[in-house]
Short mmCIF file of C-alpha atoms in Angstrom, two decimals:
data_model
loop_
_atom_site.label_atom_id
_atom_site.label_comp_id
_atom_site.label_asym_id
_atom_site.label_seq_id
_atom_site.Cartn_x
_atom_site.Cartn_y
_atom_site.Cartn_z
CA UNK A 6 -4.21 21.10 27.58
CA UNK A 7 -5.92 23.39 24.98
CA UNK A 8 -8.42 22.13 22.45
CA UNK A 9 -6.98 21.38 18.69
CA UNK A 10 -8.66 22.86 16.64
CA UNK A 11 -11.21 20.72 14.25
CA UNK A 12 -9.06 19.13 11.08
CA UNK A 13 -9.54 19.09 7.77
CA UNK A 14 -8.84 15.73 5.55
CA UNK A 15 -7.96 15.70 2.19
CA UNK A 16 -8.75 11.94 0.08
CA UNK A 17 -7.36 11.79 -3.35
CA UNK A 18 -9.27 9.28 -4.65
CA UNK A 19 -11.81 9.46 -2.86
CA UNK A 20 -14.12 7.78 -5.49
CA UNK A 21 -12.23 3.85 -4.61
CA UNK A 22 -13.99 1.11 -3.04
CA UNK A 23 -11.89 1.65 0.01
CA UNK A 24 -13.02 4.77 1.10
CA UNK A 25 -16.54 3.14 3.45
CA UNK A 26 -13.62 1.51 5.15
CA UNK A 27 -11.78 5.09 5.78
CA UNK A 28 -14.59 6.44 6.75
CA UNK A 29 -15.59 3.85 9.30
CA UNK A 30 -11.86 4.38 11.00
CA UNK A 31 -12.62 8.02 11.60
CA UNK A 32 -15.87 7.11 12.88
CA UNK A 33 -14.49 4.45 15.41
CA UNK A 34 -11.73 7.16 16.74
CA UNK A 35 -13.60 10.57 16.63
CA UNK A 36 -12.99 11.37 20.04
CA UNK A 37 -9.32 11.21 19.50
CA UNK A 38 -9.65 12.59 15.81
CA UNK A 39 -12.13 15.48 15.82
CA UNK A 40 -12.54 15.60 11.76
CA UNK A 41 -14.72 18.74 10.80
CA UNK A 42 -14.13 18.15 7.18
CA UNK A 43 -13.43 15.39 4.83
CA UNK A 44 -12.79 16.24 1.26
CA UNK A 45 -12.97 13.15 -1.38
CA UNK A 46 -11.26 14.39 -4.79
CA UNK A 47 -11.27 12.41 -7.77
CA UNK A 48 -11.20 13.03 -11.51
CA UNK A 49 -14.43 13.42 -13.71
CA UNK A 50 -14.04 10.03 -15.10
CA UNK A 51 -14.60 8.82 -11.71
CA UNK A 52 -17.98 11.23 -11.51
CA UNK A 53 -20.16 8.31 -10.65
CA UNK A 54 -18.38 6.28 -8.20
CA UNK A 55 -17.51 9.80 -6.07
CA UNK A 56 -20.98 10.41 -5.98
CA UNK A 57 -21.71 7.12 -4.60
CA UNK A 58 -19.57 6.70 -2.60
CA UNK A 59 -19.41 10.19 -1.28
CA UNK A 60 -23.39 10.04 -0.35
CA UNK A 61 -22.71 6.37 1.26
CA UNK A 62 -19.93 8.20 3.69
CA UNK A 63 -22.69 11.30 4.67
CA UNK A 64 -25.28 8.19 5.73
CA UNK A 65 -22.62 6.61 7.80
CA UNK A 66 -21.65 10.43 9.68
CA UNK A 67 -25.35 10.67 10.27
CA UNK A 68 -26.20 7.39 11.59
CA UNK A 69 -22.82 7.83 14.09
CA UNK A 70 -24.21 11.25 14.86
CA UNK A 71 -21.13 13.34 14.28
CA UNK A 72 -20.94 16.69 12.47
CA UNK A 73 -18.78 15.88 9.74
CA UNK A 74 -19.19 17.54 6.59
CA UNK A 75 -17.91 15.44 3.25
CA UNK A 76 -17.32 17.33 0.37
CA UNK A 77 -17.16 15.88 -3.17
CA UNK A 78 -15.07 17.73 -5.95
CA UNK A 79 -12.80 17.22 -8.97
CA UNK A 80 -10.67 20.38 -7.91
CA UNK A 81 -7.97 19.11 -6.11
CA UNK A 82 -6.89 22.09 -5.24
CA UNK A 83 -9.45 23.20 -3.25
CA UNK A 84 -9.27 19.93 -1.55
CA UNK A 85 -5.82 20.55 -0.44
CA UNK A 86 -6.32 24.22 1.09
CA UNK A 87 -5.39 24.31 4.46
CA UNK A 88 -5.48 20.40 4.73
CA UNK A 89 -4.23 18.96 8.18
CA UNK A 90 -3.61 15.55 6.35
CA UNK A 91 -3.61 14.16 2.90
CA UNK A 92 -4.78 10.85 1.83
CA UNK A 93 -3.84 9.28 -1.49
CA UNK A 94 -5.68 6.38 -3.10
CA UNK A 95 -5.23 7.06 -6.13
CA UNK A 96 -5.11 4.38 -9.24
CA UNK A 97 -3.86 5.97 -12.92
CA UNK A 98 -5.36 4.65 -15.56
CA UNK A 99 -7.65 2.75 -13.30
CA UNK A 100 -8.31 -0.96 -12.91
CA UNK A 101 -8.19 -1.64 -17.01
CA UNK A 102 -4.47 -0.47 -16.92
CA UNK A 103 -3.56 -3.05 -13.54
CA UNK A 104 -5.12 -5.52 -15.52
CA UNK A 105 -2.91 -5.01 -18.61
CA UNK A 106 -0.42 -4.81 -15.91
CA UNK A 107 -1.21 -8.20 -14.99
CA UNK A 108 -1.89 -9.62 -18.02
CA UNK A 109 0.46 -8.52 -20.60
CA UNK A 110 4.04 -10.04 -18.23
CA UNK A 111 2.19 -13.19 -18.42
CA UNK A 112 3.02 -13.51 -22.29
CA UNK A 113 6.26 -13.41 -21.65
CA UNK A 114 6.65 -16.23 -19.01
CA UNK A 115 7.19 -13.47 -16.05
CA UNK A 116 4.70 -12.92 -13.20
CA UNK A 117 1.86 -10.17 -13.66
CA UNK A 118 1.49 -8.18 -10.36
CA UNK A 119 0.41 -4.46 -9.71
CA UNK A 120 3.57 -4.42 -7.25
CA UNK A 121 6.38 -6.51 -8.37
CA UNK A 122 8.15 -7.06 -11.62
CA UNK A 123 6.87 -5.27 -14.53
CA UNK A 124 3.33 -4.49 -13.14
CA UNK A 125 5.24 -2.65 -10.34
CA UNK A 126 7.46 -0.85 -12.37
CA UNK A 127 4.54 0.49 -15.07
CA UNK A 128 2.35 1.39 -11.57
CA UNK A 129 5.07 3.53 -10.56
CA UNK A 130 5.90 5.53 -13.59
CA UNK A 131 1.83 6.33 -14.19
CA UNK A 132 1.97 7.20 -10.09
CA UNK A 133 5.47 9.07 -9.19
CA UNK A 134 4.67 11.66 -11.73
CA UNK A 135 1.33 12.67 -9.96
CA UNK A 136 2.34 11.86 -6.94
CA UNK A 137 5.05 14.73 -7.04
CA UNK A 138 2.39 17.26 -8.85
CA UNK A 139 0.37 16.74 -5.35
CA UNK A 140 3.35 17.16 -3.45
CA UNK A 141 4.33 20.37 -5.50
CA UNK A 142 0.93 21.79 -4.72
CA UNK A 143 0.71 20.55 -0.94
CA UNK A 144 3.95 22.80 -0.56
CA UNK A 145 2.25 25.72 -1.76
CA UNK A 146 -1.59 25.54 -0.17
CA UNK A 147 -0.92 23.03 2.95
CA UNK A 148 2.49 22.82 4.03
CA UNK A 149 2.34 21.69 7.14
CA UNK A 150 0.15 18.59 6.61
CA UNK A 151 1.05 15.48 6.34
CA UNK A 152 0.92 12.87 3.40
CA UNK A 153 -0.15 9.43 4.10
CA UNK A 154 0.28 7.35 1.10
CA UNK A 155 -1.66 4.22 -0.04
CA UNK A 156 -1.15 4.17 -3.08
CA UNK A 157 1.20 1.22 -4.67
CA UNK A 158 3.56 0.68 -5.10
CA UNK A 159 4.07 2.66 -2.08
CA UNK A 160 7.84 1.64 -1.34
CA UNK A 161 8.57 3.35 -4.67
CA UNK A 162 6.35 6.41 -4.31
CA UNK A 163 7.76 7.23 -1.01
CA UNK A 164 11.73 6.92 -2.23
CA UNK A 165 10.51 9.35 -5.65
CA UNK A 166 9.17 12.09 -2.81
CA UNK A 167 12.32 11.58 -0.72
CA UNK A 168 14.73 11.48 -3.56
CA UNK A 169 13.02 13.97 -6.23
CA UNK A 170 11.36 16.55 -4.03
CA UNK A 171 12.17 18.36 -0.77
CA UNK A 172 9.42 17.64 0.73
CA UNK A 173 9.67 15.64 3.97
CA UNK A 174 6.14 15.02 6.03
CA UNK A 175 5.24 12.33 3.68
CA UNK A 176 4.84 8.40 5.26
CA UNK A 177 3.91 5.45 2.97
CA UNK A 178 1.50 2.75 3.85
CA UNK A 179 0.83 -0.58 3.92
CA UNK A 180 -1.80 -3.20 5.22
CA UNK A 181 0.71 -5.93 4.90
CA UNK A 182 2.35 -5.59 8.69
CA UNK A 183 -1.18 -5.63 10.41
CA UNK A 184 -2.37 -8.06 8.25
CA UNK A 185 0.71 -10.17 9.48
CA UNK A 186 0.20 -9.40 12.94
CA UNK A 187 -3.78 -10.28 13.05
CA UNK A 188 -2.72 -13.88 11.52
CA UNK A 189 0.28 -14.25 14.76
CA UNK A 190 -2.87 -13.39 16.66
CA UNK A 191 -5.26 -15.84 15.23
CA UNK A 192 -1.96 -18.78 15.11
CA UNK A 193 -1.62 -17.79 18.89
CA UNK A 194 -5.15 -17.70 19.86
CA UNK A 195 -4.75 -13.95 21.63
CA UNK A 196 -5.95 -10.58 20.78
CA UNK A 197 -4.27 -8.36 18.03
CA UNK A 198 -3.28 -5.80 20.42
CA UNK A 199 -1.30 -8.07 22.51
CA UNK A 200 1.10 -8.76 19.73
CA UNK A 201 4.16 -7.11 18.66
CA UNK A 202 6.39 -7.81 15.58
CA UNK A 203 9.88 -5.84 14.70
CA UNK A 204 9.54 -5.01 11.38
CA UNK A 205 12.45 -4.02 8.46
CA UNK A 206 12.57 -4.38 5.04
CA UNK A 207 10.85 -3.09 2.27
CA UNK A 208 7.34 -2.31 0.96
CA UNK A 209 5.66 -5.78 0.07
CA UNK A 210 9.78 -7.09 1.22
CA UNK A 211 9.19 -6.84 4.64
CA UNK A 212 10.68 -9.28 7.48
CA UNK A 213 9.24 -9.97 10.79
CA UNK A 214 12.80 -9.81 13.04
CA UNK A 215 11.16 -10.79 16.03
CA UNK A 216 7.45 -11.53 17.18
CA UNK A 217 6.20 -10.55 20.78
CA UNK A 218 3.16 -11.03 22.94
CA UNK A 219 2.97 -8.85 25.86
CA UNK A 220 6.72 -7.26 25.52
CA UNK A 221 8.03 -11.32 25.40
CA UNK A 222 9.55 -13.05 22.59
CA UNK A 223 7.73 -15.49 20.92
CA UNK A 224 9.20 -15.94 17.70
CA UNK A 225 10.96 -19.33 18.62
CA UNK A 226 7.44 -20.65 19.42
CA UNK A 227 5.71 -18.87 16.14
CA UNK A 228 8.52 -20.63 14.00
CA UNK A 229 7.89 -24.11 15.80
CA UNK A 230 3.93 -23.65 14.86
CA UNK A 231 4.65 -22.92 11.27
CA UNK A 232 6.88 -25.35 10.91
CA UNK A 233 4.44 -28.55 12.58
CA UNK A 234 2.59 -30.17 9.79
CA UNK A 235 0.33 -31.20 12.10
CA UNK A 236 -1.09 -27.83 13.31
CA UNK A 237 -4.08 -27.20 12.42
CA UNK A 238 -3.94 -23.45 12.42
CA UNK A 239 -0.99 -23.58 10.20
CA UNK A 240 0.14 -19.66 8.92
CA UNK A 241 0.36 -20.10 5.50
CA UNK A 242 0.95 -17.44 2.46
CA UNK A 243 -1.26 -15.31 0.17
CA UNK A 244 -1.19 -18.31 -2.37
CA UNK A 245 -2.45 -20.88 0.87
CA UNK A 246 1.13 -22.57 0.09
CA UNK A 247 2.91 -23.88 2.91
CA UNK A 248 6.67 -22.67 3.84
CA UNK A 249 9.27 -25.63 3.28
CA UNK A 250 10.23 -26.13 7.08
CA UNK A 251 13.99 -25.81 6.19
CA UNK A 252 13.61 -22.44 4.90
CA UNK A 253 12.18 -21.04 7.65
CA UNK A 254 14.05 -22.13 10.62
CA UNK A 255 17.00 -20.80 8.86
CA UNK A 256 15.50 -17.72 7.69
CA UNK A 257 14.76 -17.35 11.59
CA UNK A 258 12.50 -14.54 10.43
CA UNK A 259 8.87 -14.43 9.35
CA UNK A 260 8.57 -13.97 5.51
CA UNK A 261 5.42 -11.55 4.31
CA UNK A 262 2.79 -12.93 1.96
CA UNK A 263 4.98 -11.15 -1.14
CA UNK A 264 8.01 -13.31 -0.58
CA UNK A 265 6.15 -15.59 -2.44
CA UNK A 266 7.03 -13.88 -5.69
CA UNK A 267 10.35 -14.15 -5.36
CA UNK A 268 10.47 -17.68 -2.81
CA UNK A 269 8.35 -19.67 -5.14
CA UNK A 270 8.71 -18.63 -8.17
CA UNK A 271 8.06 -21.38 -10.42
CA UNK A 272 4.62 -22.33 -7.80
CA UNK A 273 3.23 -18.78 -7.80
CA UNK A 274 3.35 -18.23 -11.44
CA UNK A 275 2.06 -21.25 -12.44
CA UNK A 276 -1.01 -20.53 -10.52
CA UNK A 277 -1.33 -16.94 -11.63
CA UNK A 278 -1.35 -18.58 -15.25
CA UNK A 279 -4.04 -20.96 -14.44
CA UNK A 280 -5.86 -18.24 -12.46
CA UNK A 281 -5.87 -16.00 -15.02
CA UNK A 282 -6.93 -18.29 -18.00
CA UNK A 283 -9.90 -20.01 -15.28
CA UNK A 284 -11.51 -16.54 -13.85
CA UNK A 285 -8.95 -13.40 -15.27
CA UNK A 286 -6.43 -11.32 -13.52
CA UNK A 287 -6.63 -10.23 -10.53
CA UNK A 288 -7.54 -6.42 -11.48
CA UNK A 289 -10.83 -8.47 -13.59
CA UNK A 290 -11.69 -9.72 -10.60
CA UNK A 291 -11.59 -6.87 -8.73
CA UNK A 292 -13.62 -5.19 -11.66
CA UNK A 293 -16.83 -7.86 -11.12
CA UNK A 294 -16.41 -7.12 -7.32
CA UNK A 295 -16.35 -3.48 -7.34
CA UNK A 296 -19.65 -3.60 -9.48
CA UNK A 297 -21.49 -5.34 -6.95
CA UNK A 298 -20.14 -3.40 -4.46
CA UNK A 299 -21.28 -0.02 -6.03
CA UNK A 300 -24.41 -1.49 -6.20
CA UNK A 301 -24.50 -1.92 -2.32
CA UNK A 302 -23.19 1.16 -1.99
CA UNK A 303 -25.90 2.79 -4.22
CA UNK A 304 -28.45 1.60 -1.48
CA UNK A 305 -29.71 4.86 0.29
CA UNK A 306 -30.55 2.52 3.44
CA UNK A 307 -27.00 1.66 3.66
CA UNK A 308 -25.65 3.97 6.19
CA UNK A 309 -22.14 1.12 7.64
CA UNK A 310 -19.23 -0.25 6.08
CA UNK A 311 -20.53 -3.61 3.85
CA UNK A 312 -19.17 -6.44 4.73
CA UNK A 313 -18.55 -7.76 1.32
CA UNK A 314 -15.80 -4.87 0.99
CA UNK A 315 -13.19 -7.48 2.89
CA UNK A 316 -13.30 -9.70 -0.35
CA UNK A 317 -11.90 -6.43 -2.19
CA UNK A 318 -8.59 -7.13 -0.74
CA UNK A 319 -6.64 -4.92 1.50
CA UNK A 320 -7.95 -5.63 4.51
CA UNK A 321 -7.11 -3.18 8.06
CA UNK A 322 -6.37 -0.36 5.71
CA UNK A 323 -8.51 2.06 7.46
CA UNK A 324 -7.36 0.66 10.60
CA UNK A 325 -4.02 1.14 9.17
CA UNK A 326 -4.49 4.64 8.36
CA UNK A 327 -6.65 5.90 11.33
CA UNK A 328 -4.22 4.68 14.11
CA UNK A 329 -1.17 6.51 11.97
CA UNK A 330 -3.18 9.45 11.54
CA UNK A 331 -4.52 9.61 15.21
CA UNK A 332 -0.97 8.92 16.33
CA UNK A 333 0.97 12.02 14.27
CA UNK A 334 -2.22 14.32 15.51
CA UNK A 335 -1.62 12.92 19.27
CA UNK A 336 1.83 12.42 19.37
CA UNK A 337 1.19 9.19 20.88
CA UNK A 338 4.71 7.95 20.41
CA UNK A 339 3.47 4.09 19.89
CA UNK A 340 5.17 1.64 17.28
CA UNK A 341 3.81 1.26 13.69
CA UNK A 342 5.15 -0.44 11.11
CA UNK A 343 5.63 2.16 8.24
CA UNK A 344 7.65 3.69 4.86
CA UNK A 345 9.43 6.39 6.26
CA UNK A 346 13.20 7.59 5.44
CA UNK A 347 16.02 5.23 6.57
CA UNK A 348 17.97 7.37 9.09
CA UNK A 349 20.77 4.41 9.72
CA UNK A 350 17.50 2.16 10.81
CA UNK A 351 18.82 -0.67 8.74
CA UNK A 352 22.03 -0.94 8.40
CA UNK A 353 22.59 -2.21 4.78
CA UNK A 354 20.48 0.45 2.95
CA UNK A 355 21.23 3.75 2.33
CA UNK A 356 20.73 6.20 4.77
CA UNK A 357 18.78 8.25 2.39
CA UNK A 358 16.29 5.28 1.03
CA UNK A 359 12.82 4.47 1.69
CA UNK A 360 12.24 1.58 4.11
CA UNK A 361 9.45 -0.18 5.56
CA UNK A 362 10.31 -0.63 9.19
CA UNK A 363 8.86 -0.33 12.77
CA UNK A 364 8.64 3.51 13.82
CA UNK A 365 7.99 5.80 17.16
CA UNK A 366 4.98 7.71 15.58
CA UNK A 367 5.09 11.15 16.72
CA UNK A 368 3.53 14.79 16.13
CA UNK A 369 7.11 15.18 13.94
CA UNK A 370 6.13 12.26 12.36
CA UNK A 371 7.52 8.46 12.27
CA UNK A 372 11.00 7.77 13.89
CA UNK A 373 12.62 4.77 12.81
CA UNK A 374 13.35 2.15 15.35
CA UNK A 375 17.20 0.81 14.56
CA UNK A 376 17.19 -2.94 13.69
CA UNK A 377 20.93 -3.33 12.94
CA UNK A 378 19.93 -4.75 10.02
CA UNK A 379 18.41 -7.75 8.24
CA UNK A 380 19.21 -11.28 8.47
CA UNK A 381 22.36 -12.11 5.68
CA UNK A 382 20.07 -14.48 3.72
CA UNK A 383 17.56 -11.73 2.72
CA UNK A 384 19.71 -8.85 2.33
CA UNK A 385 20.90 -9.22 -1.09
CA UNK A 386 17.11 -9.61 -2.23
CA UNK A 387 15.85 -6.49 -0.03
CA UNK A 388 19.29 -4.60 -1.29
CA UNK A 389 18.42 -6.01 -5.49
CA UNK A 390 14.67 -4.83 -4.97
CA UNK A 391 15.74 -1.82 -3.57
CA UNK A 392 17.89 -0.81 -6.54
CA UNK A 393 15.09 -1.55 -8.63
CA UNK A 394 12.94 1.34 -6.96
CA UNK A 395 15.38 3.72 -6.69
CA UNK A 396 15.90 3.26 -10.91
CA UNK A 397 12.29 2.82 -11.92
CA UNK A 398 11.92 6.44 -9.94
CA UNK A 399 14.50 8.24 -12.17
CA UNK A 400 13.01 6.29 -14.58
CA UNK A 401 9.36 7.91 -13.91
CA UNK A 402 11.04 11.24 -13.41
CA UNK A 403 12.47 11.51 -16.30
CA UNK A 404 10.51 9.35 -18.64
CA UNK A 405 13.64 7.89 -19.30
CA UNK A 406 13.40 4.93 -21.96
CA UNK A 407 16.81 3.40 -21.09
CA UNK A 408 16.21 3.40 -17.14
CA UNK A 409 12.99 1.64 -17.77
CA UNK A 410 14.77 -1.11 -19.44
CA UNK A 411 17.04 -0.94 -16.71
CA UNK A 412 15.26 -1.34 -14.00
CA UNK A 413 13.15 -4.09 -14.86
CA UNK A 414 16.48 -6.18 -16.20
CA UNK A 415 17.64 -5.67 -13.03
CA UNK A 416 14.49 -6.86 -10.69
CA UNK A 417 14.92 -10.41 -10.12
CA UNK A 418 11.41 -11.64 -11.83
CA UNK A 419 12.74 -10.90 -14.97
CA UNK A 420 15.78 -13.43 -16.55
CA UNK A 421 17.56 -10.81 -18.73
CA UNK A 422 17.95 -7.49 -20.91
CA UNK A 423 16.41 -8.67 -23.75
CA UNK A 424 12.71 -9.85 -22.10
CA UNK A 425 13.18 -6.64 -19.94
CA UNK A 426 12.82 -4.82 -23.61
CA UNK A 427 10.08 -6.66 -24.90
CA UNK A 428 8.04 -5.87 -22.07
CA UNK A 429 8.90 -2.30 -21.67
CA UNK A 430 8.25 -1.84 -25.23
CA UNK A 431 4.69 -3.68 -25.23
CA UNK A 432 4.07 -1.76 -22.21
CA UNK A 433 4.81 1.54 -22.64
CA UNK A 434 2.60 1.38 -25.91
CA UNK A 435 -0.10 0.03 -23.85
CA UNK A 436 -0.11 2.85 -21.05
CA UNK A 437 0.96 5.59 -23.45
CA UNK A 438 -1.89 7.60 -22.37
CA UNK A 439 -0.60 7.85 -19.03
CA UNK A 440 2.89 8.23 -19.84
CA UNK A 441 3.43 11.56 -21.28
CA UNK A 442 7.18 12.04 -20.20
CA UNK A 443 7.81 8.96 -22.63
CA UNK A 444 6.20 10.11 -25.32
CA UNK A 445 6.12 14.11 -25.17
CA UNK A 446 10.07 14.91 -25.61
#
């Protein structure tokens, strides 16, 4: 078999916490991923934390003795020449607009969250935008690589490239699937690579269909654990809340740690409120991590991945990433769980949508497995939320007022037109310096 020749990655936003992690994934897999170059982009505002972290990802080449050369610029451009694969990481407006994401819903009664509801919508119409600029330029100086998106809401992202560009290699991402899969392994007591979970749904709406451990079902079992109040290794939800037993021995699926937005409503805001008045939003949080953490990564006798980042959130990103990446380069044709075009996967959503849903990864990229489709109980929620993304995405296109309105009306964390206006309207004031299509008509 000839020898590929050495790749070239391109990380926009290459400046974010996550990127040690990143880095540490193409460390772990270099002999199946021979990177020559990786190029971190960010924008000037960023300077600082691209510098930072940019020298912290040259210390951890060196120590793993592999020629790698990282290159830091604010021309993204140049980045993207000739790029094999394209990373995007990328936050608009950075952490002080999630937090107003967060924070401003909560006036209103309605939950603050940089994926669902209103956060989610105002994420995607600062993102799509950009997202489609990169796209647009991709086409033009690397056309045959590949887009691997992180960035959230990716669901949304990935249905604006499908629907508002021709441009097919792109494939969203999520850490949500593994994340699901390492706690079956830790309920089960076996390794992560023994498991095995069907997945279909959506971005941050995703269902586990059917759980395996060595090719054999388990799911029966998995339910029976999570459903016994006396097990001690209980799988519980982001919030540490506790299924009602009911619920999921009908569901007969396994929920994802975002159901609980829209499965316990009334619980999970009421602890966002409390959370936010005791320590802030979430994004403020983040903000007094991420300083400490550029302080670690400031240390020139740092040369690994902290361990501190795991407290960041988004856990098994790079691991994520790497394996998907590795797999397109390799055509390994193993199962991932990914955002990819529908292709008749699921049967209840257009053919034409983005879905999140167990793929064959190959060199022509992910090929959805077909499910049939979702159980009846959560397909008018996966079908409501998927409406909602395909709006908000005209919405961003267009920087259409009305289709804003609409689309948040119309997601099911918000009780009617009339809230649905207040917030757009306190919103769209409060991001208007990311929102130019709104404003410049």
């Amino acid at each position: 078999m000839a020898k590929k020749k050495p790749m070239k990655i391109a990380t926009i936003g290459g400046g974010s916490s996550y990127t040690p992690e990143l880095v540490e994934g193409f460390i772990n897999r270099y002999d199946e991923l021979p990177i020559k170059e990786l190029w971190l982009v960010d924008i000037e505002e960023g300077k600082e934390k691209l510098e930072t972290v940019g020298n912290l990802a040259k210390r951890m080449f060196k120590k793993a003795n592999l020629p790698v050369e990282v290159h830091l610029t604010f021309d993204r451009r140049k980045a993207l020449k000739d790029a094999d694969f394209v990373t995007t990481q990328f936050r608009v407006g950075l952490l002080d607009a999630r937090a107003k994401d967060e924070r401003i819903p909560l006036k209103y009664g309605v939950l603050g969250q940089e994926t669902n509801g209103p956060g989610g919508l105002f994420k995607g119409l600062r993102t799509i935008p950009v997202i489609l600029e990169i796209v647009s330029e991709m086409q033009e100086l690397c056309p045959d690589a590949w887009l691997v998106n992180f960035t959230n809401p990716a669901g949304m992202v990935t249905e604006a490239v499908l629907r508002h560009s021709d441009f097919r290699k792109v494939v969203g991402l999520c850490n949500v699937p593994i994340g699901m899969e390492m706690g079956i392994a830790k309920l089960l007591d076996v390794e992560h690579s023994r498991v095995r979970i069907d997945f279909a749904g959506l971005n941050h709406m995703i269902y586990g269909l059917d759980i395996y451990v060595d090719g054999e079902s388990v799911k029966d079992e998995v339910i029976e654990l999570m459903t016994d109040p006396d097990n001690t290794n209980f799988v519980k939800n982001i919030e540490g809340q506790e299924w009602e037993p009911a619920f999921i021995r009908s569901l007969n699926a396994l929920p994802c740690p975002y159901h609980n937005y829209y499965y316990k409503r009334p619980e999970t805001l009421k602890k966002t409120m409390e959370s936010a008045e005791k320590e802030g939003t979430r994004a403020e949080v983040v903000q007094r991590l991420e300083k400490d953490l550029f302080e670690l990564y400031k240390d020139e006798n740092l040369n690994i991945r902290p361990p501190q980042l795991q407290e960041r959130g988004g856990a098994y990103y790079s691991d994520a990433a790497v394996r998907l990446i590795t797999s397109i380069y390799n055509d390994k044709g193993d199962i991932q769980p990914v955002n990819t075009m529908n292709n008749g996967a699921i049967a209840s959503i257009p053919n034409d949508s983005a879905v999140e849903v167990s793929s064959i990864i190959t060199k022509d990229g992910p090929k959805p497995i077909t499910v049939g489709d979702i159980p009846i109980a959560a397909r008018g929620l996966v079908q409501q939320i998927k409406s909602f993304e395909r709006i908000a995405s005209e919405a961003a296109v267009e920087g259409s007022y009305d289709k804003a309105v609409l689309a948040l009306t119309i997601n099911p964390l918000v009780s009617s037109d009339v809230l649905a206006k207040q917030i757009v309207d306190e919103m769209l004031e409060a991001h208007k310096d990311y929102l130019p299509k709104f404003f410049n008509r």
